[in-house]
Amino acid sequence: MWLLKKFSSHILSVIPAIAIRGKRRRGEVVKQHPDFLGNDGIDYTDRCFNSITLPGKEVTAKEFYNCTFTGCDFTKTVFLKCKFSDCRFESCNLSLIKVTGTSFFNSLFRNSKILGVNWTQASWPQVKLPSSIQFLNCVISDSTFFGLYLKDIRIRECLARDTDFREADLTGADFAHTDLICSLFVNTDLSRADFTQARNYSIKISENRIKDAKFSMPEAMSLLYCLGIKIT
């Protein structure tokens, strides 16, 4: 009888540990989570991650659904074959992250630094759907979106210095109030794009599609300068 009670007590102590594996509790606010770095197949739903610091670490095959990341430092973090669906990044540092094989669906980045990211390495849908990422008041300089299909992408009130948009389909993109100094637009589809109050862009009409795109003065004059027209 004593042996049976001891065995039962051991089983009860193990059950909670087993229960927390797999999907994590919804609505939970997390500041530290060592399982981020494990390879245990955990996914996360409806979680709030605050002030997480993982610079230079590797996060592999994790899935995040409807999660919010606030004030996190992911500088040089490698996200390998991860999935972010309906996620928000607020006031985070994601500079120089690697996104190899990682997918983003309906994800929002706000007030964040996202410098030097090669978005072409991410996993994008085979079917051409409207862009699934948005950048609001972010720094996305020195990044590349070369050749990507990003219809209706929002890049509002951002700094996009030296950013590569060549060969990309940015139909209906929203660049309102964004600084695009030294960014590249070559063979880019900017049809119906909104450049209202955007500045410092250099877009050659002969090398890009800009039908029905919106521009505002005085920056719109740069379109004429690119044609070699002298305005007196």
Backbone as numpy.savetxt, mean C-alpha at the origin, in Angstrom:
# Nx Ny Nz CAx CAy CAz Cx Cy Cz
-6.97 -42.98 40.51 -7.81 -41.77 40.51 -6.95 -40.52 40.51
-5.88 -40.52 41.34 -4.97 -39.35 41.40 -4.33 -39.11 40.03
-3.94 -40.18 39.34 -3.31 -40.06 38.03 -4.29 -39.50 37.00
-5.56 -39.92 37.07 -6.58 -39.45 36.14 -6.83 -37.96 36.33
-6.89 -37.50 37.62 -7.10 -36.08 37.88 -5.95 -35.25 37.36
-4.72 -35.76 37.55 -3.54 -35.02 37.08 -3.54 -34.91 35.56
-3.93 -36.00 34.88 -3.98 -35.98 33.41 -5.05 -35.01 32.91
-6.21 -35.00 33.57 -7.29 -34.09 33.18 -6.89 -32.64 33.36
-6.17 -32.37 34.47 -5.70 -31.00 34.72 -4.74 -30.54 33.64
-3.87 -31.45 33.19 -2.91 -31.13 32.13 -3.62 -30.82 30.82
-4.65 -31.61 30.49 -5.40 -31.39 29.25 -6.07 -30.02 29.27
-6.68 -29.64 30.41 -7.36 -28.36 30.51 -6.40 -27.19 30.38
-5.17 -27.38 30.86 -4.19 -26.30 30.75 -3.69 -26.12 29.33
-3.77 -27.16 28.50 -3.28 -27.10 27.13 -4.33 -26.52 26.18
-5.62 -26.75 26.48 -6.69 -26.35 25.58 -6.67 -24.87 25.23
-6.48 -23.93 26.21 -6.44 -22.51 25.82 -5.35 -22.19 24.83
-4.19 -22.85 24.99 -3.08 -22.60 24.06 -3.43 -23.05 22.66
-4.18 -24.16 22.58 -4.59 -24.64 21.26 -5.63 -23.71 20.66
-6.52 -23.18 21.52 -7.63 -22.37 21.03 -7.18 -21.09 20.38
-6.04 -20.54 20.82 -5.63 -19.25 20.28 -4.88 -19.39 18.98
-4.55 -20.61 18.56 -3.90 -20.79 17.27 -4.93 -20.66 16.17
-4.48 -20.38 14.94 -5.40 -20.15 13.84 -5.84 -18.70 13.84
-7.11 -18.40 13.64 -7.57 -17.03 13.58 -7.50 -16.39 14.97
-7.10 -15.12 15.01 -6.97 -14.41 16.27 -8.29 -13.77 16.63
-8.43 -13.34 17.87 -9.67 -12.76 18.35 -9.99 -11.46 17.64
-11.26 -11.26 17.30 -11.67 -10.07 16.58 -11.72 -8.87 17.52
-11.40 -7.69 16.97 -11.47 -6.47 17.73 -10.36 -6.28 18.74
-9.42 -7.18 18.80 -8.36 -7.11 19.79 -7.32 -6.08 19.38
-6.89 -5.24 20.34 -5.84 -4.26 20.11 -4.52 -4.86 20.55
-3.55 -4.88 19.64 -2.29 -5.57 19.91 -1.12 -4.62 19.78
-0.20 -4.67 20.75 1.02 -3.88 20.68 2.23 -4.76 20.43
2.19 -5.98 20.87 3.29 -6.90 20.62 2.70 -8.24 20.16
3.30 -8.84 19.18 2.77 -10.11 18.67 3.89 -10.90 18.03
4.65 -11.65 18.83 5.78 -12.41 18.29 5.39 -13.40 17.20
4.12 -13.82 17.14 3.72 -14.78 16.12 3.72 -14.17 14.73
3.90 -12.84 14.62 4.05 -12.21 13.31 5.19 -12.85 12.53
6.23 -13.22 13.24 7.44 -13.70 12.59 7.47 -15.21 12.45
6.51 -15.89 13.03 6.47 -17.34 12.94 5.91 -17.79 11.60
6.03 -19.05 11.32 5.52 -19.61 10.06 4.45 -20.64 10.39
3.45 -20.17 11.18 2.45 -21.09 11.71 1.09 -20.97 11.03
1.02 -20.22 9.94 -0.23 -20.14 9.19 -1.33 -19.33 9.86
-0.99 -18.54 10.85 -1.99 -17.72 11.53 -2.49 -16.62 10.60
-3.80 -16.36 10.65 -4.30 -15.16 9.98 -5.00 -14.29 11.02
-5.28 -13.05 10.62 -5.78 -12.06 11.57 -7.01 -11.39 10.98
-8.07 -11.28 11.77 -9.30 -10.66 11.31 -9.77 -9.62 12.31
-10.13 -8.43 11.81 -10.66 -7.35 12.65 -9.72 -7.03 13.81
-8.45 -6.91 13.54 -7.48 -6.61 14.59 -6.95 -5.19 14.45
-6.57 -4.59 15.56 -5.94 -3.27 15.58 -4.52 -3.43 16.11
-3.53 -3.12 15.28 -2.13 -3.24 15.66 -1.55 -1.85 15.88
-1.12 -1.57 17.10 -0.61 -0.25 17.45 0.87 -0.29 17.79
1.63 0.62 17.19 3.05 0.83 17.53 3.89 -0.44 17.40
3.57 -1.29 16.44 4.37 -2.48 16.19 5.68 -2.06 15.52
6.78 -2.64 15.95 8.10 -2.32 15.39 8.75 -3.59 14.87
8.92 -3.65 13.54 9.52 -4.84 12.93 10.50 -4.45 11.83
11.39 -3.50 12.08 12.30 -3.08 11.00 13.23 -4.20 10.55
13.27 -4.42 9.23 14.18 -5.41 8.68 13.79 -6.86 8.90
12.62 -7.11 9.48 12.19 -8.49 9.73 11.45 -9.05 8.52
11.21 -10.36 8.54 10.48 -11.01 7.45 9.17 -11.58 7.96
8.09 -11.21 7.31 6.76 -11.72 7.64 6.28 -12.55 6.45
6.07 -13.84 6.69 5.81 -14.76 5.59 4.42 -15.38 5.67
3.71 -15.35 4.55 2.44 -16.07 4.38 1.42 -15.77 5.47
1.34 -14.53 5.88 0.31 -14.12 6.84 -0.82 -13.44 6.09
-2.04 -13.59 6.60 -3.20 -12.97 5.97 -3.90 -12.06 6.97
-4.24 -10.86 6.51 -4.85 -9.86 7.37 -6.16 -9.40 6.73
-7.25 -9.50 7.48 -8.56 -9.11 6.97 -9.16 -8.03 7.86
-9.49 -6.89 7.25 -10.11 -5.79 7.98 -9.31 -5.39 9.22
-8.01 -5.28 9.05 -7.13 -4.91 10.17 -6.66 -3.46 10.02
-6.34 -2.83 11.15 -5.83 -1.47 11.16 -4.47 -1.45 11.82
-3.51 -0.82 11.15 -2.15 -0.67 11.66 -1.93 0.82 11.95
-1.62 1.17 13.19 -1.47 2.57 13.57 -0.11 2.79 14.22
0.65 3.75 13.69 1.93 4.10 14.28 2.95 2.98 14.27
2.90 2.12 13.27 3.81 0.98 13.20 5.06 1.31 12.38
6.18 0.69 12.74 7.43 0.86 12.01 7.77 -0.43 11.29
7.57 -0.45 9.98 7.89 -1.61 9.16 9.03 -1.29 8.19
9.92 -0.39 8.57 11.03 -0.01 7.70 11.83 -1.24 7.27
11.98 -1.43 5.97 12.73 -2.54 5.39 12.16 -3.91 5.73
10.93 -3.96 6.21 10.31 -5.24 6.49 10.00 -5.97 5.18
10.20 -7.27 5.17 9.91 -8.09 3.99 8.56 -8.79 4.20
7.58 -8.43 3.40 6.29 -9.11 3.42 6.28 -10.09 2.25
6.44 -11.36 2.55 6.58 -12.38 1.52 5.30 -13.20 1.42
4.63 -13.10 0.29 3.41 -13.87 0.02 2.35 -13.66 1.09
2.21 -12.43 1.54 1.17 -12.09 2.51 -0.07 -11.56 1.78
-1.15 -11.39 2.52 -2.38 -10.87 1.94 -2.98 -9.84 2.88
-3.28 -8.66 2.34 -3.93 -7.61 3.10 -5.26 -7.29 2.41
-6.36 -7.54 3.09 -7.67 -7.31 2.52 -8.47 -6.38 3.42
-8.94 -5.25 2.86 -9.71 -4.26 3.62 -8.93 -3.77 4.84
-7.65 -3.50 4.64 -6.79 -3.06 5.74 -6.47 -1.57 5.63
-6.13 -0.96 6.78 -5.78 0.46 6.84 -4.44 0.61 7.54
-3.60 1.48 6.98 -2.32 1.82 7.59 -2.36 3.31 7.92
-2.31 3.65 9.20 -2.39 5.04 9.64 -1.09 5.44 10.33
-0.46 6.50 9.82 0.75 7.05 10.45 1.82 5.99 10.64
2.03 5.18 9.62 3.04 4.12 9.67 4.25 4.47 8.82
5.37 3.82 9.11 6.57 3.93 8.28 6.77 2.60 7.57
6.54 2.61 6.26 6.71 1.40 5.45 7.79 1.61 4.40
8.73 2.47 4.70 9.79 2.78 3.73 10.65 1.55 3.45
10.94 1.36 2.17 11.83 0.28 1.72 11.31 -1.11 2.03
9.99 -1.25 2.19 9.45 -2.60 2.40 9.56 -3.40 1.10
9.60 -4.72 1.25 9.55 -5.63 0.11 8.17 -6.28 0.11
7.55 -6.34 -1.05 6.18 -6.87 -1.12 6.09 -8.04 -2.11
7.13 -8.84 -2.16 7.19 -9.93 -3.12 6.04 -10.91 -2.94
5.21 -11.05 -3.97 4.10 -12.00 -3.92 3.00 -11.62 -2.96
3.02 -10.40 -2.45 2.02 -9.96 -1.48 0.90 -9.21 -2.19
-0.33 -9.47 -1.78 -1.48 -8.83 -2.43 -2.14 -7.83 -1.49
-2.68 -6.78 -2.10 -3.40 -5.75 -1.36 -4.77 -5.58 -2.02
-5.83 -5.79 -1.25 -7.17 -5.61 -1.78 -7.91 -4.59 -0.93
-8.34 -3.51 -1.56 -9.08 -2.46 -0.86 -8.33 -1.99 0.37
-7.05 -1.65 0.19 -6.21 -1.23 1.31 -5.93 0.27 1.23
-5.93 0.93 2.39 -5.75 2.38 2.47 -4.52 2.72 3.28
-3.69 3.61 2.73 -2.52 4.13 3.44 -2.77 5.62 3.68
-2.70 6.05 4.94 -2.96 7.45 5.27 -1.87 7.99 6.21
-1.40 9.21 5.90 -0.40 9.87 6.75 0.81 8.98 7.00
1.25 8.28 5.98 2.33 7.31 6.16 3.50 7.58 5.22
4.70 7.09 5.60 5.89 7.15 4.76 6.07 5.80 4.09
6.11 5.82 2.74 6.21 4.58 1.98 7.25 4.80 0.89
8.45 5.13 1.29 9.52 5.49 0.36 10.17 4.26 -0.26
10.54 4.37 -1.53 11.39 3.36 -2.16 10.80 1.98 -2.26
9.52 1.88 -2.62 8.86 0.57 -2.71 8.67 0.18 -4.18
9.04 -1.04 -4.51 8.83 -1.57 -5.86 7.50 -2.32 -5.87
6.45 -1.61 -6.24 5.11 -2.20 -6.21 4.92 -3.23 -7.32
5.80 -3.29 -8.28 5.66 -4.28 -9.35 5.92 -5.69 -8.84
6.54 -5.82 -7.67 6.83 -7.13 -7.11 5.64 -7.72 -6.36
4.62 -6.89 -6.13 3.44 -7.38 -5.43 2.63 -8.30 -6.33
1.67 -8.99 -5.74 0.79 -9.87 -6.51 -0.48 -9.09 -6.87
-0.71 -8.90 -8.16 -1.86 -8.14 -8.62 -2.84 -9.07 -9.32
-4.14 -8.76 -9.30 -5.15 -9.64 -9.90 -4.90 -9.86 -11.39
-5.14 -11.06 -11.85 -5.02 -11.36 -13.27 -6.13 -10.67 -14.06
-7.29 -10.54 -13.41 -8.41 -9.83 -14.03 -8.24 -8.34 -13.78
-8.47 -7.52 -14.78 -8.28 -6.08 -14.64 -9.43 -5.47 -13.84
-9.16 -5.17 -12.58 -10.12 -4.56 -11.68 -9.63 -3.17 -11.29
-10.52 -2.29 -10.82 -10.07 -0.98 -10.33 -9.02 -1.15 -9.25
-8.15 -0.15 -9.12 -7.05 -0.23 -8.16 -7.55 -0.54 -6.75
-6.81 -1.39 -6.07 -7.21 -1.81 -4.73 -6.40 -1.14 -3.64
-5.61 -0.10 -3.99 -4.85 0.62 -2.98 -5.09 2.11 -3.12
-5.03 2.80 -1.98 -5.21 4.25 -1.95 -4.14 4.86 -1.05
-3.65 6.02 -1.46 -2.66 6.75 -0.66 -3.21 8.15 -0.40
-3.37 8.50 0.87 -3.88 9.81 1.25 -2.88 10.49 2.18
-2.38 11.65 1.76 -1.41 12.41 2.56 -0.21 11.54 2.95
0.34 10.85 1.97 1.49 9.98 2.21 2.71 10.47 1.43
3.88 9.98 1.81 5.11 10.18 1.05 5.42 8.86 0.36
5.31 8.85 -0.98 5.55 7.61 -1.72 6.70 7.79 -2.71
7.60 8.69 -2.40 8.70 9.03 -3.30 9.62 7.84 -3.57
10.33 7.92 -4.71 11.34 6.91 -5.09 10.74 5.51 -5.22
9.47 5.44 -5.54 8.80 4.14 -5.71 8.52 3.91 -7.19
8.16 2.67 -7.53 7.85 2.38 -8.93 6.53 1.62 -9.06
5.72 2.10 -10.00 4.46 1.45 -10.38 4.52 1.08 -11.86
5.70 0.85 -12.36 5.93 0.64 -13.79 5.04 -0.46 -14.35
4.26 -0.11 -15.38 3.48 -1.10 -16.11 2.28 -1.68 -15.39
1.91 -1.14 -14.24 0.80 -1.72 -13.48 -0.55 -1.18 -13.95
-1.58 -2.01 -13.78 -2.95 -1.60 -14.06 -3.55 -1.11 -12.75
-3.72 0.21 -12.63 -4.17 0.82 -11.38 -5.29 1.81 -11.66
-6.28 1.35 -12.37 -7.42 2.20 -12.70 -8.06 2.75 -11.43
-8.35 4.06 -11.44 -9.04 4.74 -10.34 -8.22 4.80 -9.05
-6.92 4.62 -9.13 -6.09 4.73 -7.94 -6.18 6.14 -7.37
-6.14 6.27 -6.06 -6.15 7.58 -5.40 -4.78 7.84 -4.79
-4.17 8.92 -5.22 -2.90 9.37 -4.65 -3.09 10.86 -4.35
-3.83 11.15 -3.31 -4.23 12.52 -2.99 -3.35 13.13 -1.90
-3.00 14.40 -2.10 -2.27 15.17 -1.10 -0.98 14.45 -0.68
-0.32 13.86 -1.65 0.89 13.09 -1.38 2.14 13.79 -1.94
3.30 13.33 -1.50 4.56 13.68 -2.13 5.04 12.45 -2.88
5.10 12.58 -4.20 5.52 11.46 -5.05 6.71 11.91 -5.88
7.81 12.14 -5.23 9.02 12.61 -5.90 9.77 11.43 -6.52
10.23 11.62 -7.78 10.99 10.56 -8.46 10.26 9.22 -8.45
8.98 9.26 -8.68 8.18 8.04 -8.72 7.92 7.64 -10.17
8.01 6.35 -10.44 7.95 5.84 -11.82 6.54 5.34 -12.15
5.85 6.08 -13.02 4.52 5.68 -13.48 4.54 5.29 -14.96
5.70 5.04 -15.51 5.79 4.70 -16.93 5.02 3.41 -17.25
4.39 3.42 -18.43 3.69 2.25 -18.97 2.49 1.81 -18.12
2.14 2.58 -17.11 1.04 2.19 -16.22 -0.31 2.65 -16.78
-1.35 1.92 -16.43 -2.71 2.33 -16.77 -3.31 2.99 -15.53
-3.37 4.31 -15.57 -3.87 5.10 -14.44 -5.16 5.81 -14.82
-5.96 5.14 -15.62 -7.24 5.72 -16.04 -8.08 6.10 -14.82
-8.54 7.34 -14.79 -9.38 7.78 -13.68 -8.65 8.00 -12.38
-7.32 8.05 -12.43 -6.54 8.23 -11.20 -6.81 9.60 -10.58
-6.67 9.69 -9.27 -6.88 10.94 -8.54 -5.55 11.39 -7.95
-4.94 12.41 -8.56 -3.67 12.97 -8.09 -3.88 14.35 -7.45
-5.07 14.68 -7.07 -5.37 16.02 -6.58 -4.45 16.42 -5.43
-3.89 17.64 -5.53 -3.05 18.23 -4.48 -1.76 17.44 -4.23
-1.33 16.65 -5.18 -0.11 15.86 -5.01 1.08 16.52 -5.71
2.23 16.46 -5.05 3.48 16.97 -5.62 4.16 15.84 -6.38
4.30 16.01 -7.69 4.83 14.95 -8.56 6.18 15.33 -9.15
6.96 16.07 -8.41 8.24 16.57 -8.91 9.16 15.42 -9.33
9.68 15.52 -10.53 10.64 14.55 -11.09 10.06 13.15 -11.30
8.74 13.00 -11.21 8.14 11.70 -11.47 8.03 11.45 -12.97
8.00 10.17 -13.35 8.07 9.79 -14.76 6.71 9.34 -15.28
6.30 9.95 -16.40 5.09 9.55 -17.11 5.47 9.36 -18.58
5.58 8.12 -19.01 5.89 7.81 -20.40 5.00 6.65 -20.83
4.25 6.84 -21.92 3.30 5.83 -22.39 2.36 5.42 -21.26
1.94 6.41 -20.50 1.04 6.19 -19.36 -0.37 6.59 -19.76
-1.35 5.77 -19.39 -2.74 6.12 -19.69 -3.30 6.94 -18.53
-3.46 8.23 -18.77 -3.97 9.16 -17.77 -5.36 9.67 -18.15
-6.06 8.91 -18.96 -7.41 9.31 -19.36 -8.29 9.49 -18.13
-9.00 10.60 -18.10 -9.91 10.95 -17.01 -9.22 11.14 -15.66
-7.90 11.20 -15.65 -7.18 11.42 -14.38 -7.44 12.84 -13.88
-7.40 13.00 -12.57 -7.66 14.30 -11.95 -6.37 14.85 -11.36
-5.85 15.91 -11.97 -4.64 16.58 -11.48 -4.97 17.94 -10.87
-6.19 18.09 -10.37 -6.59 19.36 -9.78 -5.67 19.75 -8.62
-5.07 20.92 -8.74 -4.15 21.44 -7.72 -2.91 20.56 -7.52
-2.69 19.60 -8.41 -1.42 18.87 -8.39 -0.33 19.81 -8.90
0.93 19.51 -8.59 2.00 20.44 -8.96 3.27 19.70 -9.33
4.12 20.43 -10.04 5.47 19.97 -10.40 5.49 18.73 -11.29
4.40 18.46 -11.99 4.41 17.31 -12.89 4.98 17.70 -14.24
5.56 16.72 -14.92 6.08 16.92 -16.27 5.51 15.82 -17.15
4.48 16.17 -17.90 3.76 15.19 -18.71 3.77 15.63 -20.16
4.41 14.85 -21.00 4.45 15.16 -22.43 3.18 14.63 -23.09
2.43 15.54 -23.69 1.18 15.16 -24.33 1.41 14.13 -25.43
2.53 14.23 -26.12 2.83 13.32 -27.24 3.19 11.91 -26.79
3.51 11.75 -25.52 3.97 10.45 -25.04 2.99 9.77 -24.08
1.87 10.43 -23.80 0.91 9.89 -22.84 -0.51 10.13 -23.33
-1.45 9.35 -22.78 -2.86 9.53 -23.12 -3.53 10.33 -22.00
-4.04 11.50 -22.34 -4.61 12.38 -21.31 -6.03 12.83 -21.66
-6.72 12.06 -22.49 -8.08 12.44 -22.87 -8.97 12.58 -21.64
-9.67 13.71 -21.57 -10.62 14.01 -20.49 -9.97 14.13 -19.12
-8.64 14.23 -19.08 -7.97 14.46 -17.80 -8.21 15.90 -17.35
-8.18 16.14 -16.04 -8.43 17.47 -15.50 -7.15 18.06 -14.92
-6.87 19.30 -15.30 -5.71 20.03 -14.80 -6.17 21.41 -14.35
-5.41 22.03 -13.48 -5.75 23.37 -13.03 -4.57 24.30 -13.24
-4.87 25.56 -13.43 -3.85 26.58 -13.62 -3.24 26.96 -12.27
-1.98 27.41 -12.26 -1.12 27.64 -13.43 -0.30 26.42 -13.86
-0.37 25.33 -13.10 0.46 24.17 -13.40 0.16 23.57 -14.77
-1.07 23.75 -15.25 -1.43 23.19 -16.55 -0.59 23.76 -17.68
0.03 24.91 -17.44 0.89 25.51 -18.47 2.07 24.61 -18.80
2.45 23.75 -17.86 3.59 22.86 -18.11 3.32 21.91 -19.27
2.05 21.63 -19.56 1.70 20.77 -20.69 2.12 21.43 -22.00
2.02 22.74 -22.04 2.43 23.47 -23.24 3.95 23.57 -23.32
4.59 23.75 -22.18 6.05 23.84 -22.19 6.67 22.57 -22.76
6.04 21.42 -22.45 6.57 20.14 -22.95 6.44 20.01 -24.46
5.61 20.86 -25.06 5.46 20.85 -26.52 6.46 21.77 -27.19
7.26 22.45 -26.38 8.24 23.36 -26.94 7.66 24.70 -27.36
6.45 24.98 -26.87 5.79 26.24 -27.21 6.31 27.36 -26.32
6.60 28.48 -26.92 7.04 29.65 -26.16 5.85 30.55 -25.89
5.62 30.81 -24.63 4.49 31.65 -24.24 5.02 33.00 -23.78
4.52 34.08 -24.41 5.00 35.43 -24.06 3.86 36.26 -23.49
